[in-house]
mmCIF file of C-alpha atoms in Angstrom:
data_model
loop_
_atom_site.group_PDB
_atom_site.id
_atom_site.type_symbol
_atom_site.label_atom_id
_atom_site.label_comp_id
_atom_site.label_asym_id
_atom_site.label_seq_id
_atom_site.Cartn_x
_atom_site.Cartn_y
_atom_site.Cartn_z
ATOM 1 C CA LEU A 1 79.409 -9.200 16.645
ATOM 2 C CA ILE A 2 78.699 -5.491 17.219
ATOM 3 C CA GLY A 3 81.078 -4.140 14.592
ATOM 4 C CA LYS A 4 83.120 -2.085 17.061
ATOM 5 C CA PRO A 5 86.752 -2.600 18.152
ATOM 6 C CA PHE A 6 87.659 -3.115 21.793
ATOM 7 C CA SER A 7 89.009 -0.008 23.515
ATOM 8 C CA LYS A 8 91.642 -0.063 26.237
ATOM 9 C CA PRO A 9 90.494 1.774 29.394
ATOM 10 C CA LYS A 10 92.634 4.686 30.558
ATOM 11 C CA PHE A 11 92.464 3.604 34.232
ATOM 12 C CA ASP A 12 92.238 0.449 36.290
ATOM 13 C CA MET A 13 88.800 -1.174 35.969
ATOM 14 C CA MET A 14 88.857 -2.382 39.588
ATOM 15 C CA TYR A 15 89.160 1.260 40.633
ATOM 16 C CA ALA A 16 86.322 2.271 38.282
ATOM 17 C CA GLY A 17 84.062 -0.426 39.762
ATOM 18 C CA ALA A 18 84.833 0.685 43.315
ATOM 19 C CA LEU A 19 84.199 4.308 42.391
ATOM 20 C CA GLY A 20 80.858 3.385 40.800
ATOM 21 C CA ALA A 21 79.844 1.411 43.899
ATOM 22 C CA ALA A 22 80.702 4.419 46.079
ATOM 23 C CA VAL A 23 78.560 6.721 43.918
ATOM 24 C CA TYR A 24 75.597 4.329 44.136
ATOM 25 C CA ALA A 25 76.083 4.086 47.914
ATOM 26 C CA VAL A 26 75.933 7.880 48.264
ATOM 27 C CA HIS A 27 72.774 8.068 46.150
ATOM 28 C CA TYR A 28 71.177 5.278 48.188
ATOM 29 C CA SER A 29 72.074 7.006 51.448
ATOM 30 C CA GLN A 30 70.569 10.271 50.219
ATOM 31 C CA GLU A 31 67.311 8.523 49.259
ATOM 32 C CA VAL A 32 67.118 6.771 52.646
ATOM 33 C CA ASN A 33 67.657 10.070 54.469
ATOM 34 C CA LYS A 34 65.060 11.753 52.252
ATOM 35 C CA HIS A 35 62.394 9.124 52.959
ATOM 36 C CA THR A 36 63.276 9.048 56.664
ATOM 37 C CA ALA A 37 62.797 12.799 56.847
ATOM 38 C CA GLU A 38 59.505 12.562 54.960
ATOM 39 C CA GLY A 39 58.344 9.847 57.334
ATOM 40 C CA LYS A 40 58.664 12.278 60.232
ATOM 41 C CA ASN A 41 56.616 14.887 58.405
ATOM 42 C CA PRO A 42 53.101 14.886 59.954
ATOM 43 C CA VAL A 43 51.508 15.865 56.626
ATOM 44 C CA LYS A 44 53.179 12.972 54.788
ATOM 45 C CA GLU A 45 52.332 10.559 57.601
ATOM 46 C CA GLY A 46 48.730 11.756 57.600
ATOM 47 C CA LEU A 47 48.426 11.388 53.830
ATOM 48 C CA VAL A 48 49.786 7.844 53.919
ATOM 49 C CA HIS A 49 47.420 6.888 56.760
ATOM 50 C CA ILE A 50 44.330 8.381 55.116
ATOM 51 C CA ALA A 51 45.171 6.864 51.722
ATOM 52 C CA ALA A 52 45.494 3.443 53.353
ATOM 53 C CA LEU A 53 42.118 3.838 55.101
ATOM 54 C CA ILE A 54 40.465 4.883 51.829
ATOM 55 C CA ASP A 55 42.014 1.987 49.892
ATOM 56 C CA ALA A 56 40.783 -0.491 52.511
ATOM 57 C CA LYS A 57 37.315 1.082 52.478
ATOM 58 C CA GLU A 58 37.106 0.941 48.684
ATOM 59 C CA GLU A 59 38.102 -2.721 48.686
ATOM 60 C CA GLU A 60 35.499 -3.460 51.373
ATOM 61 C CA PHE A 61 32.910 -1.513 49.351
ATOM 62 C CA ILE A 62 33.621 -3.511 46.185
ATOM 63 C CA GLU A 63 33.913 -6.958 47.764
ATOM 64 C CA SER A 64 31.181 -6.757 50.433
ATOM 65 C CA GLU A 65 28.137 -9.000 50.081
ATOM 66 C CA ASP A 66 26.424 -8.387 53.426
ATOM 67 C CA GLY A 67 23.157 -7.080 51.997
ATOM 68 C CA ARG A 68 23.862 -3.408 52.705
ATOM 69 C CA LYS A 69 23.061 -1.231 49.706
ATOM 70 C CA LYS A 70 25.943 0.525 47.953
ATOM 71 C CA VAL A 71 25.258 4.121 46.967
ATOM 72 C CA GLY A 72 27.347 6.553 44.957
ATOM 73 C CA TYR A 73 26.859 10.299 44.622
ATOM 74 C CA PHE A 74 28.498 12.992 42.491
ATOM 75 C CA CYS A 75 27.633 16.261 44.147
ATOM 76 C CA ALA A 76 28.675 17.988 47.392
ATOM 77 C CA TYR A 77 25.035 19.073 47.852
ATOM 78 C CA THR A 78 24.204 15.447 48.696
ATOM 79 C CA PRO A 79 23.194 15.158 52.391
ATOM 80 C CA ILE A 80 25.551 12.347 53.388
ATOM 81 C CA GLU A 81 24.099 12.457 56.895
ATOM 82 C CA LEU A 82 21.030 10.761 55.417
ATOM 83 C CA LEU A 83 23.131 8.143 53.623
ATOM 84 C CA SER A 84 24.921 7.354 56.861
ATOM 85 C CA ALA A 85 21.717 7.305 58.913
ATOM 86 C CA TYR A 86 20.121 4.807 56.521
ATOM 87 C CA ASN A 87 23.199 2.577 56.907
ATOM 88 C CA VAL A 88 24.100 2.361 53.229
ATOM 89 C CA ARG A 89 27.684 2.050 52.051
ATOM 90 C CA HIS A 90 28.368 5.329 50.327
ATOM 91 C CA ALA A 91 31.159 7.010 48.377
ATOM 92 C CA ARG A 92 31.514 10.181 46.394
ATOM 93 C CA LEU A 93 32.070 9.454 42.696
ATOM 94 C CA PHE A 94 34.569 12.146 41.778
ATOM 95 C CA LYS A 95 37.482 10.225 40.286
ATOM 96 C CA SER A 96 39.026 11.598 37.110
ATOM 97 C CA GLY A 97 42.339 12.079 35.342
ATOM 98 C CA ASN A 98 42.354 8.803 33.359
ATOM 99 C CA SER A 99 42.254 9.519 29.613
ATOM 100 C CA GLU A 100 40.768 6.078 28.798
ATOM 101 C CA THR A 101 37.865 6.709 31.169
ATOM 102 C CA VAL A 102 37.247 10.141 29.636
ATOM 103 C CA ALA A 103 37.378 8.740 26.091
ATOM 104 C CA ALA A 104 34.866 6.019 26.960
ATOM 105 C CA GLY A 105 32.428 8.562 28.390
ATOM 106 C CA GLU A 106 32.791 10.925 25.437
ATOM 107 C CA LEU A 107 31.287 8.297 23.135
ATOM 108 C CA LEU A 108 27.959 8.899 24.895
ATOM 109 C CA THR A 109 28.154 12.682 25.336
ATOM 110 C CA GLN A 110 29.457 15.616 23.319
ATOM 111 C CA SER A 111 33.074 16.672 22.936
ATOM 112 C CA VAL A 112 32.291 20.067 24.516
ATOM 113 C CA PHE A 113 31.211 18.445 27.787
ATOM 114 C CA CYS A 114 33.709 18.702 30.651
ATOM 115 C CA ASP A 115 36.110 15.797 31.192
ATOM 116 C CA PHE A 116 34.688 15.198 34.655
ATOM 117 C CA SER A 117 31.196 14.437 33.326
ATOM 118 C CA LYS A 118 32.743 12.085 30.752
ATOM 119 C CA SER A 119 34.685 10.338 33.520
ATOM 120 C CA CYS A 120 31.481 9.909 35.534
ATOM 121 C CA ILE A 121 30.044 7.935 32.620
ATOM 122 C CA GLY A 122 33.223 6.165 31.552
ATOM 123 C CA GLY A 123 33.757 4.749 35.021
ATOM 124 C CA PHE A 124 30.598 2.642 34.669
ATOM 125 C CA LEU A 125 31.360 1.288 31.191
ATOM 126 C CA GLU A 126 33.163 -1.986 30.567
ATOM 127 C CA GLY A 127 36.687 -1.637 29.222
ATOM 128 C CA GLU A 128 40.018 -0.105 30.109
ATOM 129 C CA GLY A 129 38.479 3.012 31.601
ATOM 130 C CA GLU A 130 36.016 1.363 33.986
ATOM 131 C CA ILE A 131 36.363 2.001 37.712
ATOM 132 C CA PRO A 132 35.738 -1.077 39.919
ATOM 133 C CA LEU A 133 34.204 1.040 42.687
ATOM 134 C CA TYR A 134 31.654 2.481 40.251
ATOM 135 C CA ARG A 135 30.786 -0.920 38.796
ATOM 136 C CA SER A 136 29.848 -2.250 42.253
ATOM 137 C CA ILE A 137 27.227 0.407 43.033
ATOM 138 C CA ASP A 138 23.508 -0.352 43.490
ATOM 139 C CA LYS A 139 22.224 3.192 42.961
ATOM 140 C CA VAL A 140 23.477 6.657 42.071
ATOM 141 C CA TYR A 141 22.122 9.945 43.433
ATOM 142 C CA ASN A 142 22.750 13.131 41.507
ATOM 143 C CA PHE A 143 21.673 16.769 41.586
ATOM 144 C CA HIS A 144 20.849 18.818 38.506
ATOM 145 C CA THR A 145 23.760 21.240 38.812
ATOM 146 C CA CYS A 146 24.379 21.672 35.072
ATOM 147 C CA GLY A 147 23.448 20.286 31.649
ATOM 148 C CA SER A 148 26.496 18.006 31.543
ATOM 149 C CA MET A 149 25.681 16.299 34.843
ATOM 150 C CA LYS A 150 22.020 15.987 33.861
ATOM 151 C CA ARG A 151 23.206 14.122 30.749
ATOM 152 C CA VAL A 152 25.310 11.874 32.980
ATOM 153 C CA SER A 153 22.163 10.839 34.852
ATOM 154 C CA GLU A 154 20.316 10.109 31.606
ATOM 155 C CA VAL A 155 23.123 7.934 30.212
ATOM 156 C CA LEU A 156 23.749 6.010 33.436
ATOM 157 C CA GLU A 157 20.110 4.927 33.631
ATOM 158 C CA ASP A 158 21.095 2.177 31.146
ATOM 159 C CA TYR A 159 23.717 0.834 33.554
ATOM 160 C CA VAL A 160 22.576 1.541 37.125
ATOM 161 C CA PRO A 161 19.456 3.011 38.804
ATOM 162 C CA VAL A 162 19.808 6.802 39.108
ATOM 163 C CA LYS A 163 17.846 9.332 41.120
ATOM 164 C CA LEU A 164 18.166 12.900 39.822
ATOM 165 C CA LEU A 165 17.178 15.630 42.263
ATOM 166 C CA ASN A 166 16.581 19.325 41.594
ATOM 167 C CA LEU A 167 18.336 22.382 42.975
ATOM 168 C CA PRO A 168 16.569 25.743 43.343
ATOM 169 C CA LYS A 169 18.043 28.515 41.224
ATOM 170 C CA ILE A 170 17.573 31.391 43.701
ATOM 171 C CA ARG A 171 18.928 30.188 47.014
ATOM 172 C CA ASP A 172 17.780 33.087 49.234
ATOM 173 C CA SER A 173 14.170 32.889 48.108
ATOM 174 C CA LYS A 174 11.755 31.525 50.729
ATOM 175 C CA ASP A 175 9.984 29.466 48.072
ATOM 176 C CA SER A 176 13.282 28.046 46.820
ATOM 177 C CA ARG A 177 14.305 26.968 50.295
ATOM 178 C CA GLU A 178 10.932 25.349 50.879
ATOM 179 C CA PHE A 179 11.263 23.548 47.531
ATOM 180 C CA PHE A 180 14.726 22.262 48.431
ATOM 181 C CA LYS A 181 13.477 21.078 51.816
ATOM 182 C CA HIS A 182 10.918 18.897 50.014
ATOM 183 C CA GLU A 183 13.636 17.564 47.672
ATOM 184 C CA ILE A 184 15.711 16.475 50.661
ATOM 185 C CA GLU A 185 12.669 14.821 52.246
ATOM 186 C CA HIS A 186 12.075 13.073 48.928
ATOM 187 C CA PHE A 187 15.708 11.953 48.977
ATOM 188 C CA GLY A 188 15.110 10.370 52.400
ATOM 189 C CA ASP A 189 11.918 8.659 51.207
ATOM 190 C CA ASP A 190 13.832 7.151 48.301
ATOM 191 C CA LEU A 191 16.540 5.838 50.640
ATOM 192 C CA GLN A 192 13.821 4.236 52.768
ATOM 193 C CA LEU A 193 12.461 2.458 49.688
ATOM 194 C CA LEU A 194 15.954 1.373 48.641
ATOM 195 C CA THR A 195 16.995 -0.014 52.020
ATOM 196 C CA GLY A 196 13.712 -0.976 53.657
ATOM 197 C CA ASN A 197 14.956 0.881 56.750
ATOM 198 C CA LYS A 198 13.138 3.521 58.715
ATOM 199 C CA ILE A 199 15.184 5.955 60.777
ATOM 200 C CA GLU A 200 14.343 8.006 63.850
ATOM 201 C CA LYS A 201 14.975 11.743 63.999
ATOM 202 C CA GLU A 202 17.402 11.228 66.877
ATOM 203 C CA GLU A 203 19.562 8.976 64.718
ATOM 204 C CA LEU A 204 19.652 11.613 61.982
ATOM 205 C CA ARG A 205 20.496 14.307 64.541
ATOM 206 C CA ARG A 206 23.329 12.099 65.834
ATOM 207 C CA ARG A 207 24.764 11.775 62.327
ATOM 208 C CA ILE A 208 24.469 15.540 61.753
ATOM 209 C CA LYS A 209 26.485 16.206 64.912
ATOM 210 C CA ALA A 210 29.111 13.650 63.914
ATOM 211 C CA TYR A 211 29.616 15.108 60.443
ATOM 212 C CA ASN A 212 29.665 18.656 61.824
ATOM 213 C CA LYS A 213 32.605 17.653 64.043
ATOM 214 C CA VAL A 214 34.495 16.411 61.007
ATOM 215 C CA ARG A 215 33.690 19.582 59.054
ATOM 216 C CA ARG A 216 35.031 21.731 61.900
ATOM 217 C CA VAL A 217 38.379 19.976 62.142
ATOM 218 C CA ILE A 218 38.844 19.993 58.342
ATOM 219 C CA LYS A 219 38.150 23.723 58.341
ATOM 220 C CA ASN A 220 40.648 24.157 61.192
ATOM 221 C CA ILE A 221 43.307 22.272 59.234
ATOM 222 C CA SER A 222 42.698 24.537 56.249
ATOM 223 C CA GLU A 223 42.884 27.637 58.440
ATOM 224 C CA LEU A 224 46.549 26.792 59.107
ATOM 225 C CA ARG A 225 47.170 27.807 55.490
ATOM 226 C CA LYS A 226 46.489 31.411 56.548
ATOM 227 C CA LYS A 227 49.977 31.482 58.043
ATOM 228 C CA ASP A 228 52.700 33.343 56.115
ATOM 229 C CA ASN A 229 54.427 30.008 55.525
ATOM 230 C CA PRO A 230 51.614 27.403 55.099
ATOM 231 C CA ILE A 231 52.234 24.069 56.800
ATOM 232 C CA LEU A 232 50.593 22.145 53.942
ATOM 233 C CA SER A 233 50.063 22.697 50.232
ATOM 234 C CA GLY A 234 46.797 22.903 48.331
ATOM 235 C CA SER A 235 47.418 19.465 46.820
ATOM 236 C CA GLU A 236 48.061 17.965 50.247
ATOM 237 C CA PHE A 237 44.877 19.505 51.616
ATOM 238 C CA LEU A 238 42.791 17.974 48.811
ATOM 239 C CA GLU A 239 44.337 14.571 49.477
ATOM 240 C CA LEU A 240 43.495 14.856 53.185
ATOM 241 C CA VAL A 241 39.893 15.891 52.452
ATOM 242 C CA ARG A 242 39.297 12.718 50.386
ATOM 243 C CA GLY A 243 38.754 10.815 53.631
ATOM 244 C CA PHE A 244 35.545 12.760 54.286
ATOM 245 C CA TYR A 245 33.942 11.316 51.159
ATOM 246 C CA PHE A 246 34.777 7.654 51.745
ATOM 247 C CA LEU A 247 34.886 7.098 55.523
ATOM 248 C CA GLU A 248 32.356 7.374 58.332
ATOM 249 C CA PRO A 249 32.962 10.167 60.900
ATOM 250 C CA GLU A 250 33.984 7.690 63.609
ATOM 251 C CA GLU A 251 36.675 6.309 61.305
ATOM 252 C CA ILE A 252 38.196 9.553 60.062
ATOM 253 C CA LEU A 253 37.617 12.064 62.897
ATOM 254 C CA PRO A 254 40.358 10.708 65.228
ATOM 255 C CA VAL A 255 42.824 10.784 62.317
ATOM 256 C CA TYR A 256 41.983 14.398 61.467
ATOM 257 C CA GLU A 257 42.079 15.497 65.126
ATOM 258 C CA GLU A 258 45.505 13.950 65.705
ATOM 259 C CA LEU A 259 46.811 15.442 62.471
ATOM 260 C CA TYR A 260 45.482 18.896 63.331
ATOM 261 C CA SER A 261 47.133 18.748 66.752
ATOM 262 C CA LYS A 262 50.509 17.936 65.155
ATOM 263 C CA LEU A 263 50.179 20.494 62.376
ATOM 264 C CA GLU A 264 49.104 23.282 64.727
ATOM 265 C CA LYS A 265 52.144 22.648 66.919
ATOM 266 C CA GLU A 266 54.530 22.516 63.962
ATOM 267 C CA SER A 267 52.923 25.570 62.391
ATOM 268 C CA LYS A 268 53.735 27.609 65.505
ATOM 269 C CA GLU A 269 57.361 26.524 65.280
ATOM 270 C CA LYS A 270 57.625 27.350 61.568
ATOM 271 C CA LYS A 271 58.836 30.941 61.847
ATOM 272 C CA LYS A 272 60.321 31.600 58.415
ATOM 273 C CA SER A 273 58.103 33.819 56.264
ATOM 274 C CA SER A 274 57.308 32.711 52.720
ATOM 275 C CA GLU A 275 57.473 35.176 49.844
ATOM 276 C CA LYS A 276 55.469 32.964 47.489
ATOM 277 C CA LEU A 277 52.389 34.267 45.703
ATOM 278 C CA ARG A 278 49.271 33.159 47.627
ATOM 279 C CA ILE A 279 46.199 32.288 45.548
ATOM 280 C CA MET A 280 42.644 31.019 45.763
ATOM 281 C CA ILE A 281 41.439 28.383 43.294
ATOM 282 C CA ALA A 282 37.844 28.908 42.137
ATOM 283 C CA GLY A 283 35.700 26.737 39.892
ATOM 284 C CA SER A 284 33.596 23.588 39.974
ATOM 285 C CA LEU A 285 35.913 20.927 41.434
ATOM 286 C CA ALA A 286 39.385 19.417 41.434
ATOM 287 C CA ALA A 287 38.607 15.780 40.743
ATOM 288 C CA ASP A 288 40.099 12.920 42.747
ATOM 289 C CA GLY A 289 43.173 11.773 40.819
ATOM 290 C CA ASP A 290 43.471 14.891 38.660
ATOM 291 C CA ARG A 291 46.055 17.217 40.176
ATOM 292 C CA ARG A 292 47.694 18.480 36.993
ATOM 293 C CA ILE A 293 46.731 22.147 37.400
ATOM 294 C CA LEU A 294 47.811 22.116 41.039
ATOM 295 C CA ASP A 295 51.120 20.477 40.118
ATOM 296 C CA ILE A 296 51.826 23.245 37.602
ATOM 297 C CA LEU A 297 50.941 26.019 40.038
ATOM 298 C CA GLU A 298 52.733 24.615 43.078
ATOM 299 C CA ASN A 299 55.705 22.795 41.585
ATOM 300 C CA GLU A 300 56.400 24.608 38.325
ATOM 301 C CA LEU A 301 55.422 28.162 39.303
ATOM 302 C CA ASN A 302 56.192 27.862 43.051
ATOM 303 C CA ILE A 303 52.801 29.258 44.169
ATOM 304 C CA ASP A 304 50.962 28.618 47.466
ATOM 305 C CA ILE A 305 47.306 27.557 47.100
ATOM 306 C CA VAL A 306 45.796 28.651 50.412
ATOM 307 C CA VAL A 307 42.014 28.395 49.866
ATOM 308 C CA GLU A 308 39.514 26.890 47.408
ATOM 309 C CA ASP A 309 36.151 28.124 46.233
ATOM 310 C CA HIS A 310 35.121 24.793 44.737
ATOM 311 C CA CYS A 311 33.256 21.748 45.989
ATOM 312 C CA THR A 312 36.236 19.444 46.606
ATOM 313 C CA GLY A 313 38.291 22.007 48.525
ATOM 314 C CA VAL A 314 37.543 23.792 51.789
ATOM 315 C CA LYS A 315 34.318 25.451 50.547
ATOM 316 C CA PRO A 316 31.877 22.697 51.723
ATOM 317 C CA PHE A 317 33.370 22.774 55.225
ATOM 318 C CA TYR A 318 32.466 26.371 55.938
ATOM 319 C CA HIS A 319 28.846 25.275 56.287
ATOM 320 C CA GLU A 320 27.440 23.299 59.210
ATOM 321 C CA LEU A 321 23.950 21.907 59.628
ATOM 322 C CA ASP A 322 21.702 23.105 62.449
ATOM 323 C CA GLU A 323 21.963 20.522 65.242
ATOM 324 C CA LYS A 324 18.731 21.573 66.975
ATOM 325 C CA GLU A 325 16.151 21.640 64.139
#
């Protein structure tokens, strides 16, 4: 049938079978011990918990039909305190890493545009690259941060209502700050039109305080990376931060506080000094789902990423809003 002669084994096949079973048993035991050890790791436990909360929130976002408006936003400049105060379901639209989604978006942009901007478009288009969360959104808010993201707003107008807001170019100028203040007020007016709700200043102040608490604990978690031997990697930190962009403060704050308490304690006990190169990542963003550069740096080159100067890392959490204004 197969054109090969039978060969006579050099040893007893019963013994070979038993030996093979023993090898598989050892491998199985090693995997069990590995996963058991990982389960006791507070970072791993925290990541699993946060991922589960985000997954549940996304499903609720997509399936909900309770009349609450569903809003998506691209940029970290977006004042999510206003979104929360106006009681809209909101999520940051920063998923990327899927080549089909990128390819779909590129049909409506230029090849020189960044893959993230293409993903922002592709996620709304029907086909293999579409993102269910994006397809369920009632309105998108965006800021004119660059030409690529401005083009995203123009294209998406054919698929979902979009509000594009301006950013001042000289941030320390008095006139620029006054201009931006009016843009944020305009943002609030648009949310009032969208929802039919009117909010009190006290409610907005309450949301500002709540989000400031979350920002502080995220910053504190990141500060643990200042240790010689960081308790968590750059990739792990980005996965933890995702919760900020999908969950309300009351949902995610207790999780972050408990995690910080565990990590701070373990960090004190972690005495061994690391000799790894410590780096800062700078740029625009590390998109949700796209960790390829971090994988190369941390896993292939054995480097510690200890701080980020981009809008999906620790950078946004070094700023708090005034709670008294």
